[in-house]
Amino acid sequence: MNVLVIGSGGREHALCWKIKQSPLVEKLYCAPGNGGTSQVAENVEMDVSEHQEVRNFCRQKRIDLVVVGPELPLAQGIADELEDDGVNVFGPSYAAARMESSKIFSKEFMGRYGIPTAKFRIFTDIKKAEDYIMVKGAPIVVKAFGLAAGKGVVVAETVREAIDGARAMLVHKEFGSAGRQIIVEECLRGEEASILVITDGETIVPLATSQDHKRVYDGDQGPNTGGMGAYSPAPVIDEEIYKEIMTKIVEPTVRNLREEGISYKGVLYAGVMLTADGPKTLEYNVRFGDPETQAIIPRIKSDFAELLMAAATGDLKGKTVEWDERESVSVVLASGGYPGVYAKGKVITGIEEAEKNGAIVFHAGTKWENGSLVTNGGRVLNVTALGETIEEAVWLAYEAVSKIHFDNMHFRRDIAHRAIHRAAARG
């Protein structure tokens, strides 16, 4: 079959890398792709926001399956339009994508069906939001209601920080239309984990658990980012907790979407906080997490393209995933200044050396320029390694990181610290 992957980040490189391994795949394209996807797929210079251009390409190249990586095309209804043309799409419909594109829609959905989440209020008026924050106090969370590239969330430790975050969204419009409404919710305390499943709207096929690191600096300090690293599995989730998450969060989400007449074919991501009162839903994503995908995908031994096609065609029943039992760690190498202002065009060296001992380097913000690989984004590379233990995986990942260089390269040095501490406590 011919496959088109939409997107340009580390997640899309990981998806292409795995899809390419399938004997079912004859031709693989990535639009627009990056410096890494060009090594496993044919990059296509295309504005994926122009849906007619995507539709024309699918007709011309006889695309059998489209895999949508990022959330924005899904929120714009690309799955619906391609399916109208008879193209199989791994990615939910416009209606289903509201689970991520509108935090208000998803919070109200959780409220309707008793899916555990934080208590919340919705505001469009800054004065009312400030008054509410003053009464509730800190810590407290402020969220832009729409898509903000993973950055529209302020976990405020002080009232002043919360009010500043609310004003940035409602008054200063830092997130544009995504911040015209905000959610102010209680701050859940505990350990966070990522739960990803593949579904065709009825059958659910679980993927391995994972945890990512949102803060830019070691020790979970500094501003939130799109993610500075991840590891899989997440040892904080034992069998009992996993079962509770599935029965109280994931299964009722898929079931009630279906009962509301909303088609969901793709990956469902639930960000979960493991609180003293049990697991609670922080948010939904309607696509593979980034960088969780870069930690999870290398552990999949099954035919990934076959699995994605089964979800897209409503044929997941009886499908399972075979897993590599080794543990996986992925370290993000970012441009200095990220998630704020950063420079592009810095020459990258050392990737070939980094991969000699089995590490996999997924490209995120890279491109080829005059024969050299250069930086082209905030998160530049994802260095992933597998080991028999979490300690071995961490050591191999950072050993590979040490071979890579570009000016002002920044990365966290404590990825998987929770898993390491938990392993040490077990002895």
Short mmCIF file of C-alpha atoms in Angstrom, two decimals:
data_model
loop_
_atom_site.label_atom_id
_atom_site.label_comp_id
_atom_site.label_asym_id
_atom_site.label_seq_id
_atom_site.Cartn_x
_atom_site.Cartn_y
_atom_site.Cartn_z
CA MET A 1 0.00 0.00 0.00
CA ASN A 2 0.97 3.65 -0.42
CA VAL A 3 1.08 5.68 2.79
CA LEU A 4 1.19 9.43 3.46
CA VAL A 5 2.25 10.68 6.89
CA ILE A 6 1.33 14.29 7.63
CA GLY A 7 3.62 16.33 9.89
CA SER A 8 7.20 17.50 10.34
CA GLY A 9 8.31 16.67 13.88
CA GLY A 10 10.09 13.95 15.83
CA ARG A 11 6.81 12.09 16.21
CA GLU A 12 6.41 11.93 12.43
CA HIS A 13 9.98 10.71 11.93
CA ALA A 14 9.31 7.92 14.44
CA LEU A 15 6.04 7.02 12.69
CA CYS A 16 7.73 6.94 9.28
CA TRP A 17 10.67 4.93 10.64
CA LYS A 18 8.32 2.23 11.93
CA ILE A 19 5.84 2.25 9.02
CA LYS A 20 8.75 1.84 6.59
CA GLN A 21 9.58 -1.52 8.20
CA SER A 22 6.26 -3.05 7.12
CA PRO A 23 6.37 -5.39 4.09
CA LEU A 24 2.88 -4.10 3.24
CA VAL A 25 4.19 -0.62 2.42
CA GLU A 26 5.24 -0.01 -1.18
CA LYS A 27 5.67 3.75 -1.11
CA LEU A 28 5.91 6.10 1.88
CA TYR A 29 5.54 9.88 1.71
CA CYS A 30 5.79 12.54 4.44
CA ALA A 31 4.39 16.05 4.11
CA PRO A 32 6.17 18.29 4.72
CA GLY A 33 8.63 16.13 6.70
CA ASN A 34 12.07 17.08 7.99
CA GLY A 35 15.72 16.20 7.57
CA GLY A 36 15.20 12.77 9.12
CA THR A 37 11.99 11.72 7.39
CA SER A 38 13.75 12.29 4.05
CA GLN A 39 15.97 9.29 4.89
CA VAL A 40 13.04 6.83 5.19
CA ALA A 41 10.28 8.48 3.13
CA GLU A 42 9.87 10.85 0.22
CA ASN A 43 9.31 14.33 1.61
CA VAL A 44 6.58 16.30 -0.11
CA GLU A 45 6.65 20.10 -0.14
CA MET A 46 3.03 20.73 0.64
CA ASP A 47 0.97 23.14 2.72
CA VAL A 48 -1.07 20.57 4.66
CA SER A 49 -3.48 23.30 5.79
CA GLU A 50 -4.59 23.46 2.15
CA HIS A 51 -6.78 20.39 2.24
CA GLN A 52 -7.53 20.42 -1.46
CA GLU A 53 -3.81 20.14 -2.15
CA VAL A 54 -3.62 17.09 0.13
CA ARG A 55 -6.68 15.55 -1.54
CA ASN A 56 -5.20 16.06 -5.01
CA PHE A 57 -1.93 14.46 -3.93
CA CYS A 58 -3.74 11.42 -2.52
CA ARG A 59 -5.57 10.96 -5.82
CA GLN A 60 -2.43 11.38 -7.93
CA LYS A 61 -0.32 8.99 -5.86
CA ARG A 62 -3.14 6.54 -5.13
CA ILE A 63 -2.66 6.81 -1.39
CA ASP A 64 -4.25 3.96 0.55
CA LEU A 65 -3.66 5.29 4.07
CA VAL A 66 -3.07 8.74 5.51
CA VAL A 67 -1.59 8.95 9.01
CA VAL A 68 -2.11 12.38 10.56
CA GLY A 69 0.60 13.27 13.07
CA PRO A 70 -0.19 16.73 14.51
CA GLU A 71 -3.45 17.92 16.04
CA LEU A 72 -4.10 21.01 13.90
CA PRO A 73 -5.04 19.25 10.62
CA LEU A 74 -7.40 16.99 12.60
CA ALA A 75 -8.98 20.01 14.29
CA GLN A 76 -9.50 21.47 10.81
CA GLY A 77 -11.37 18.38 9.64
CA ILE A 78 -8.84 16.83 7.27
CA ALA A 79 -9.91 13.27 8.18
CA ASP A 80 -13.52 13.96 7.15
CA GLU A 81 -12.50 15.47 3.81
CA LEU A 82 -10.12 12.66 2.88
CA GLU A 83 -12.62 9.98 3.87
CA ASP A 84 -15.18 11.69 1.62
CA ASP A 85 -12.70 10.92 -1.19
CA GLY A 86 -12.51 7.26 -0.16
CA VAL A 87 -9.08 7.54 1.50
CA ASN A 88 -8.48 5.58 4.70
CA VAL A 89 -7.37 7.92 7.49
CA PHE A 90 -5.69 7.10 10.78
CA GLY A 91 -6.91 10.09 12.75
CA PRO A 92 -10.27 11.11 14.24
CA SER A 93 -13.00 13.18 12.67
CA TYR A 94 -13.44 16.93 13.19
CA ALA A 95 -16.11 16.25 15.83
CA ALA A 96 -13.87 13.82 17.71
CA ALA A 97 -10.83 16.10 17.45
CA ARG A 98 -12.64 18.57 19.71
CA MET A 99 -11.50 16.37 22.57
CA GLU A 100 -8.18 18.18 22.13
CA SER A 101 -8.99 21.30 20.14
CA SER A 102 -11.51 22.50 22.73
CA LYS A 103 -10.62 21.91 26.34
CA ILE A 104 -14.08 23.19 27.20
CA PHE A 105 -15.70 20.49 25.06
CA SER A 106 -13.54 17.79 26.65
CA LYS A 107 -14.10 19.02 30.24
CA GLU A 108 -17.85 19.17 29.72
CA PHE A 109 -17.73 15.69 28.15
CA MET A 110 -15.92 14.37 31.22
CA GLY A 111 -18.51 16.04 33.44
CA ARG A 112 -21.42 14.48 31.54
CA TYR A 113 -20.12 10.96 31.96
CA GLY A 114 -18.45 11.11 35.36
CA ILE A 115 -14.93 10.67 34.01
CA PRO A 116 -12.63 11.74 36.87
CA THR A 117 -10.93 15.11 36.33
CA ALA A 118 -10.09 18.33 38.18
CA LYS A 119 -12.85 20.73 39.25
CA PHE A 120 -12.98 23.69 36.88
CA ARG A 121 -14.60 26.97 35.84
CA ILE A 122 -14.71 28.64 32.41
CA PHE A 123 -14.09 32.38 31.90
CA THR A 124 -14.11 34.95 29.10
CA ASP A 125 -13.97 37.97 31.41
CA ILE A 126 -10.60 38.74 33.00
CA LYS A 127 -12.08 40.47 36.06
CA LYS A 128 -14.24 37.47 36.91
CA ALA A 129 -11.28 35.14 36.35
CA GLU A 130 -9.06 37.24 38.64
CA ASP A 131 -11.73 37.33 41.36
CA TYR A 132 -12.12 33.54 41.18
CA ILE A 133 -8.36 32.99 41.35
CA MET A 134 -8.10 35.32 44.36
CA VAL A 135 -10.80 33.34 46.18
CA LYS A 136 -9.42 29.90 45.31
CA GLY A 137 -5.75 30.75 45.90
CA ALA A 138 -2.74 28.82 44.65
CA PRO A 139 -1.57 26.36 43.45
CA ILE A 140 -4.04 26.58 40.59
CA VAL A 141 -4.01 25.84 36.84
CA VAL A 142 -4.93 28.21 33.99
CA LYS A 143 -5.49 26.80 30.49
CA ALA A 144 -6.25 28.30 27.10
CA PHE A 145 -9.33 26.53 25.79
CA GLY A 146 -7.96 25.82 22.30
CA LEU A 147 -4.85 24.48 20.59
CA ALA A 148 -1.65 26.18 21.76
CA ALA A 149 1.06 23.73 20.65
CA GLY A 150 1.26 22.21 24.15
CA LYS A 151 2.14 25.56 25.73
CA GLY A 152 -1.23 27.05 26.71
CA VAL A 153 -1.11 25.80 30.30
CA VAL A 154 0.12 27.66 33.38
CA VAL A 155 0.60 25.60 36.55
CA ALA A 156 0.71 28.53 38.95
CA GLU A 157 2.31 28.22 42.37
CA THR A 158 1.21 31.76 43.32
CA VAL A 159 -1.92 33.83 42.77
CA ARG A 160 0.16 36.44 40.93
CA GLU A 161 1.47 33.84 38.51
CA ALA A 162 -2.07 32.60 37.84
CA ILE A 163 -3.42 36.09 37.21
CA ASP A 164 -0.50 36.88 34.91
CA GLY A 165 -1.24 33.69 32.98
CA ALA A 166 -4.93 34.54 32.69
CA ARG A 167 -4.13 38.06 31.48
CA ALA A 168 -1.62 36.72 28.94
CA MET A 169 -4.41 34.62 27.43
CA LEU A 170 -7.50 36.84 27.74
CA VAL A 171 -6.02 40.34 27.55
CA HIS A 172 -2.69 40.12 25.72
CA LYS A 173 -3.90 37.36 23.34
CA GLU A 174 -0.57 35.51 23.50
CA PHE A 175 -2.27 32.37 22.20
CA GLY A 176 -4.56 34.13 19.74
CA SER A 177 -8.04 32.69 19.38
CA ALA A 178 -7.03 29.67 21.49
CA GLY A 179 -7.07 31.96 24.53
CA ARG A 180 -10.36 33.78 24.01
CA GLN A 181 -11.77 31.52 26.72
CA ILE A 182 -9.83 30.05 29.61
CA ILE A 183 -10.31 27.25 32.08
CA VAL A 184 -9.26 27.75 35.69
CA GLU A 185 -9.07 24.46 37.53
CA GLU A 186 -7.82 22.91 40.71
CA CYS A 187 -4.20 21.82 40.72
CA LEU A 188 -4.01 18.07 40.97
CA ARG A 189 -1.04 16.71 42.91
CA GLY A 190 0.63 13.42 42.15
CA GLU A 191 2.63 11.79 39.41
CA GLU A 192 1.65 12.23 35.76
CA ALA A 193 1.61 9.51 33.12
CA SER A 194 0.62 9.15 29.48
CA ILE A 195 -1.86 6.51 28.36
CA LEU A 196 -2.13 5.89 24.63
CA VAL A 197 -4.49 3.47 22.94
CA ILE A 198 -5.38 2.78 19.33
CA THR A 199 -9.08 2.48 18.60
CA ASP A 200 -11.47 2.12 15.68
CA GLY A 201 -14.30 3.52 17.79
CA GLU A 202 -15.21 0.16 19.31
CA THR A 203 -12.16 -2.04 19.85
CA ILE A 204 -9.34 -0.63 22.00
CA VAL A 205 -5.74 -1.78 21.57
CA PRO A 206 -3.54 -0.45 24.40
CA LEU A 207 -0.03 0.84 23.77
CA ALA A 208 2.78 0.82 26.33
CA THR A 209 2.65 3.32 29.17
CA SER A 210 5.04 6.25 29.23
CA GLN A 211 5.96 9.43 31.07
CA ASP A 212 7.29 12.66 29.65
CA HIS A 213 9.07 15.68 31.13
CA LYS A 214 7.37 19.01 30.36
CA ARG A 215 9.61 21.49 32.17
CA VAL A 216 12.62 22.82 30.31
CA TYR A 217 15.21 22.44 33.09
CA ASP A 218 16.46 19.62 35.32
CA GLY A 219 14.47 18.93 38.45
CA ASP A 220 11.24 19.84 36.64
CA GLN A 221 12.06 23.54 36.80
CA GLY A 222 11.34 26.34 34.36
CA PRO A 223 8.51 26.88 31.88
CA ASN A 224 6.46 24.13 30.28
CA THR A 225 7.55 22.94 26.85
CA GLY A 226 6.18 20.53 24.29
CA GLY A 227 8.25 17.88 26.13
CA MET A 228 11.97 17.49 26.89
CA GLY A 229 12.13 13.72 27.03
CA ALA A 230 10.17 10.56 27.75
CA TYR A 231 10.54 6.95 28.80
CA SER A 232 8.53 3.76 28.51
CA PRO A 233 7.12 1.90 30.36
CA ALA A 234 6.06 4.09 33.29
CA PRO A 235 6.71 1.98 36.41
CA VAL A 236 4.36 4.15 38.50
CA ILE A 237 1.46 2.45 36.70
CA ASP A 238 1.06 -1.07 38.00
CA GLU A 239 -1.51 -3.56 36.76
CA GLU A 240 -4.19 -2.45 39.22
CA ILE A 241 -3.82 1.26 38.42
CA TYR A 242 -3.79 0.53 34.70
CA LYS A 243 -7.03 -1.41 34.97
CA GLU A 244 -8.62 1.50 36.88
CA ILE A 245 -7.51 3.98 34.20
CA MET A 246 -8.96 1.80 31.46
CA THR A 247 -12.30 1.17 33.18
CA LYS A 248 -12.87 4.69 34.55
CA ILE A 249 -11.29 6.87 31.85
CA VAL A 250 -10.38 5.26 28.52
CA GLU A 251 -13.23 2.80 27.97
CA PRO A 252 -16.03 5.21 28.96
CA THR A 253 -14.47 7.90 26.77
CA VAL A 254 -14.52 5.72 23.65
CA ARG A 255 -17.93 4.26 24.47
CA ASN A 256 -19.64 7.58 25.12
CA LEU A 257 -18.14 9.22 22.04
CA ARG A 258 -19.63 6.38 20.01
CA GLU A 259 -23.00 6.72 21.74
CA GLU A 260 -22.98 10.44 20.93
CA GLY A 261 -22.54 9.50 17.28
CA ILE A 262 -18.93 10.72 17.10
CA SER A 263 -16.57 8.65 14.95
CA TYR A 264 -13.17 8.06 16.55
CA LYS A 265 -10.55 6.19 14.54
CA GLY A 266 -6.97 6.77 15.56
CA VAL A 267 -4.96 7.13 18.70
CA LEU A 268 -6.48 8.45 21.91
CA TYR A 269 -4.06 9.91 24.45
CA ALA A 270 -5.12 10.51 28.02
CA GLY A 271 -2.82 12.56 30.22
CA VAL A 272 -3.48 11.18 33.70
CA MET A 273 -2.54 12.43 37.16
CA LEU A 274 -2.19 9.69 39.75
CA THR A 275 -3.63 11.45 42.80
CA ALA A 276 -4.29 10.23 46.33
CA ASP A 277 -7.94 9.90 45.25
CA GLY A 278 -7.10 7.77 42.23
CA PRO A 279 -6.25 8.56 38.60
CA LYS A 280 -7.78 11.74 37.18
CA THR A 281 -7.78 13.01 33.60
CA LEU A 282 -5.65 16.08 32.94
CA GLU A 283 -6.38 16.28 29.21
CA TYR A 284 -7.01 14.34 26.05
CA ASN A 285 -4.90 14.44 22.92
CA VAL A 286 -6.23 13.05 19.65
CA ARG A 287 -2.82 12.10 18.24
CA PHE A 288 0.38 10.39 19.29
CA GLY A 289 2.19 12.27 22.04
CA ASP A 290 5.50 13.94 21.33
CA PRO A 291 8.03 12.88 22.65
CA GLU A 292 6.23 9.83 24.13
CA THR A 293 5.92 8.33 20.66
CA GLN A 294 9.69 8.41 20.21
CA ALA A 295 10.03 6.27 23.36
CA ILE A 296 7.11 3.91 22.63
CA ILE A 297 7.48 3.19 18.89
CA PRO A 298 10.94 1.49 19.07
CA ARG A 299 9.45 -1.05 21.51
CA ILE A 300 6.77 -2.21 19.03
CA LYS A 301 7.63 -5.53 17.35
CA SER A 302 4.34 -5.94 15.44
CA ASP A 303 3.58 -4.70 11.94
CA PHE A 304 2.72 -1.10 12.75
CA ALA A 305 1.35 -0.16 9.34
CA GLU A 306 -1.05 -3.11 9.46
CA LEU A 307 -2.29 -1.97 12.88
CA LEU A 308 -2.88 1.61 11.70
CA MET A 309 -4.77 0.43 8.63
CA ALA A 310 -6.92 -1.86 10.77
CA ALA A 311 -7.91 1.09 12.96
CA ALA A 312 -8.64 3.27 9.93
CA THR A 313 -10.89 0.60 8.37
CA GLY A 314 -12.70 -0.40 11.56
CA ASP A 315 -11.04 -3.82 11.68
CA LEU A 316 -9.14 -3.79 14.99
CA LYS A 317 -11.03 -6.66 16.60
CA GLY A 318 -8.60 -9.41 17.59
CA LYS A 319 -5.52 -7.28 16.95
CA THR A 320 -2.75 -7.09 19.56
CA VAL A 321 0.71 -5.56 19.82
CA GLU A 322 3.87 -7.55 20.49
CA TRP A 323 6.35 -5.61 22.64
CA ASP A 324 10.10 -5.52 23.10
CA GLU A 325 10.47 -6.06 26.84
CA ARG A 326 13.40 -3.67 27.07
CA GLU A 327 12.93 -0.21 28.53
CA SER A 328 13.20 2.89 26.39
CA VAL A 329 14.41 6.45 27.01
CA SER A 330 14.23 9.39 24.60
CA VAL A 331 16.13 12.64 25.29
CA VAL A 332 15.16 15.84 23.47
CA LEU A 333 17.98 18.04 22.20
CA ALA A 334 16.64 21.58 21.92
CA SER A 335 17.81 24.93 20.63
CA GLY A 336 19.09 27.26 23.34
CA GLY A 337 16.31 29.63 24.35
CA TYR A 338 13.48 27.15 23.71
CA PRO A 339 10.56 27.41 24.53
CA GLY A 340 11.20 31.14 24.07
CA VAL A 341 13.23 32.81 21.32
CA TYR A 342 15.87 30.64 19.64
CA ALA A 343 18.08 30.73 16.55
CA LYS A 344 17.86 28.41 13.55
CA GLY A 345 20.38 27.29 10.98
CA LYS A 346 22.98 25.80 13.37
CA VAL A 347 24.97 22.94 11.81
CA ILE A 348 24.37 19.55 13.45
CA THR A 349 27.15 16.96 13.68
CA GLY A 350 27.68 13.55 15.28
CA ILE A 351 24.42 11.73 14.53
CA GLU A 352 26.09 8.85 12.69
CA GLU A 353 28.51 8.38 15.58
CA ALA A 354 25.64 8.54 18.09
CA GLU A 355 23.80 5.68 16.38
CA LYS A 356 26.76 3.28 16.29
CA ASN A 357 25.85 1.63 19.61
CA GLY A 358 22.20 1.07 18.72
CA ALA A 359 20.67 4.41 19.65
CA ILE A 360 18.05 5.85 17.29
CA VAL A 361 18.09 9.57 16.52
CA PHE A 362 14.69 10.91 15.46
CA HIS A 363 14.73 14.32 13.78
CA ALA A 364 12.27 17.02 14.86
CA GLY A 365 13.37 20.55 13.93
CA THR A 366 15.95 19.79 11.22
CA LYS A 367 16.41 20.39 7.52
CA TRP A 368 19.11 19.91 4.88
CA GLU A 369 20.72 23.13 3.69
CA ASN A 370 23.59 23.22 1.18
CA GLY A 371 24.50 19.64 2.00
CA SER A 372 24.53 20.16 5.78
CA LEU A 373 21.96 19.18 8.37
CA VAL A 374 20.91 22.29 10.32
CA THR A 375 18.53 23.18 13.12
CA ASN A 376 15.08 24.34 12.07
CA GLY A 377 13.03 24.43 15.26
CA GLY A 378 12.94 24.56 19.05
CA ARG A 379 13.06 20.82 19.64
CA VAL A 380 15.70 19.57 17.23
CA LEU A 381 16.43 15.87 17.85
CA ASN A 382 15.14 12.96 19.94
CA VAL A 383 17.88 10.55 21.01
CA THR A 384 16.32 7.20 21.90
CA ALA A 385 17.91 4.08 23.38
CA LEU A 386 16.65 0.74 24.71
CA GLY A 387 18.17 -1.18 27.61
CA GLU A 388 17.51 -4.23 29.74
CA THR A 389 17.00 -1.87 32.68
CA ILE A 390 15.99 1.78 32.89
CA GLU A 391 19.50 2.61 34.09
CA GLU A 392 21.05 0.98 31.02
CA ALA A 393 18.62 2.75 28.68
CA VAL A 394 19.44 6.11 30.27
CA TRP A 395 23.20 5.49 30.07
CA LEU A 396 23.00 4.47 26.39
CA ALA A 397 20.83 7.47 25.51
CA TYR A 398 23.14 10.00 27.15
CA GLU A 399 26.20 8.28 25.72
CA ALA A 400 24.70 8.86 22.29
CA VAL A 401 23.79 12.47 23.19
CA SER A 402 27.46 13.12 24.01
CA LYS A 403 28.39 12.48 20.35
CA ILE A 404 26.03 15.13 18.94
CA HIS A 405 26.72 18.84 18.68
CA PHE A 406 25.16 22.06 17.48
CA ASP A 407 25.66 25.59 18.82
CA ASN A 408 23.66 26.36 21.98
CA MET A 409 22.36 22.80 22.25
CA HIS A 410 20.27 22.35 25.38
CA PHE A 411 18.94 19.16 26.97
CA ARG A 412 17.84 17.90 30.35
CA ARG A 413 20.26 15.59 32.13
CA ASP A 414 17.70 13.87 34.35
CA ILE A 415 15.27 12.19 31.96
CA ALA A 416 13.65 9.16 33.63
CA HIS A 417 14.77 10.28 37.11
CA ARG A 418 11.50 9.08 38.67
CA ALA A 419 11.86 5.62 37.14
CA ILE A 420 15.48 5.42 38.29
CA HIS A 421 14.56 6.37 41.84
CA ARG A 422 11.74 3.85 41.85
CA ALA A 423 14.09 1.11 40.59
CA ALA A 424 16.65 2.01 43.25
CA ALA A 425 13.98 1.82 45.96
CA ARG A 426 13.06 -1.69 44.79
CA GLY A 427 16.72 -2.65 45.16
#
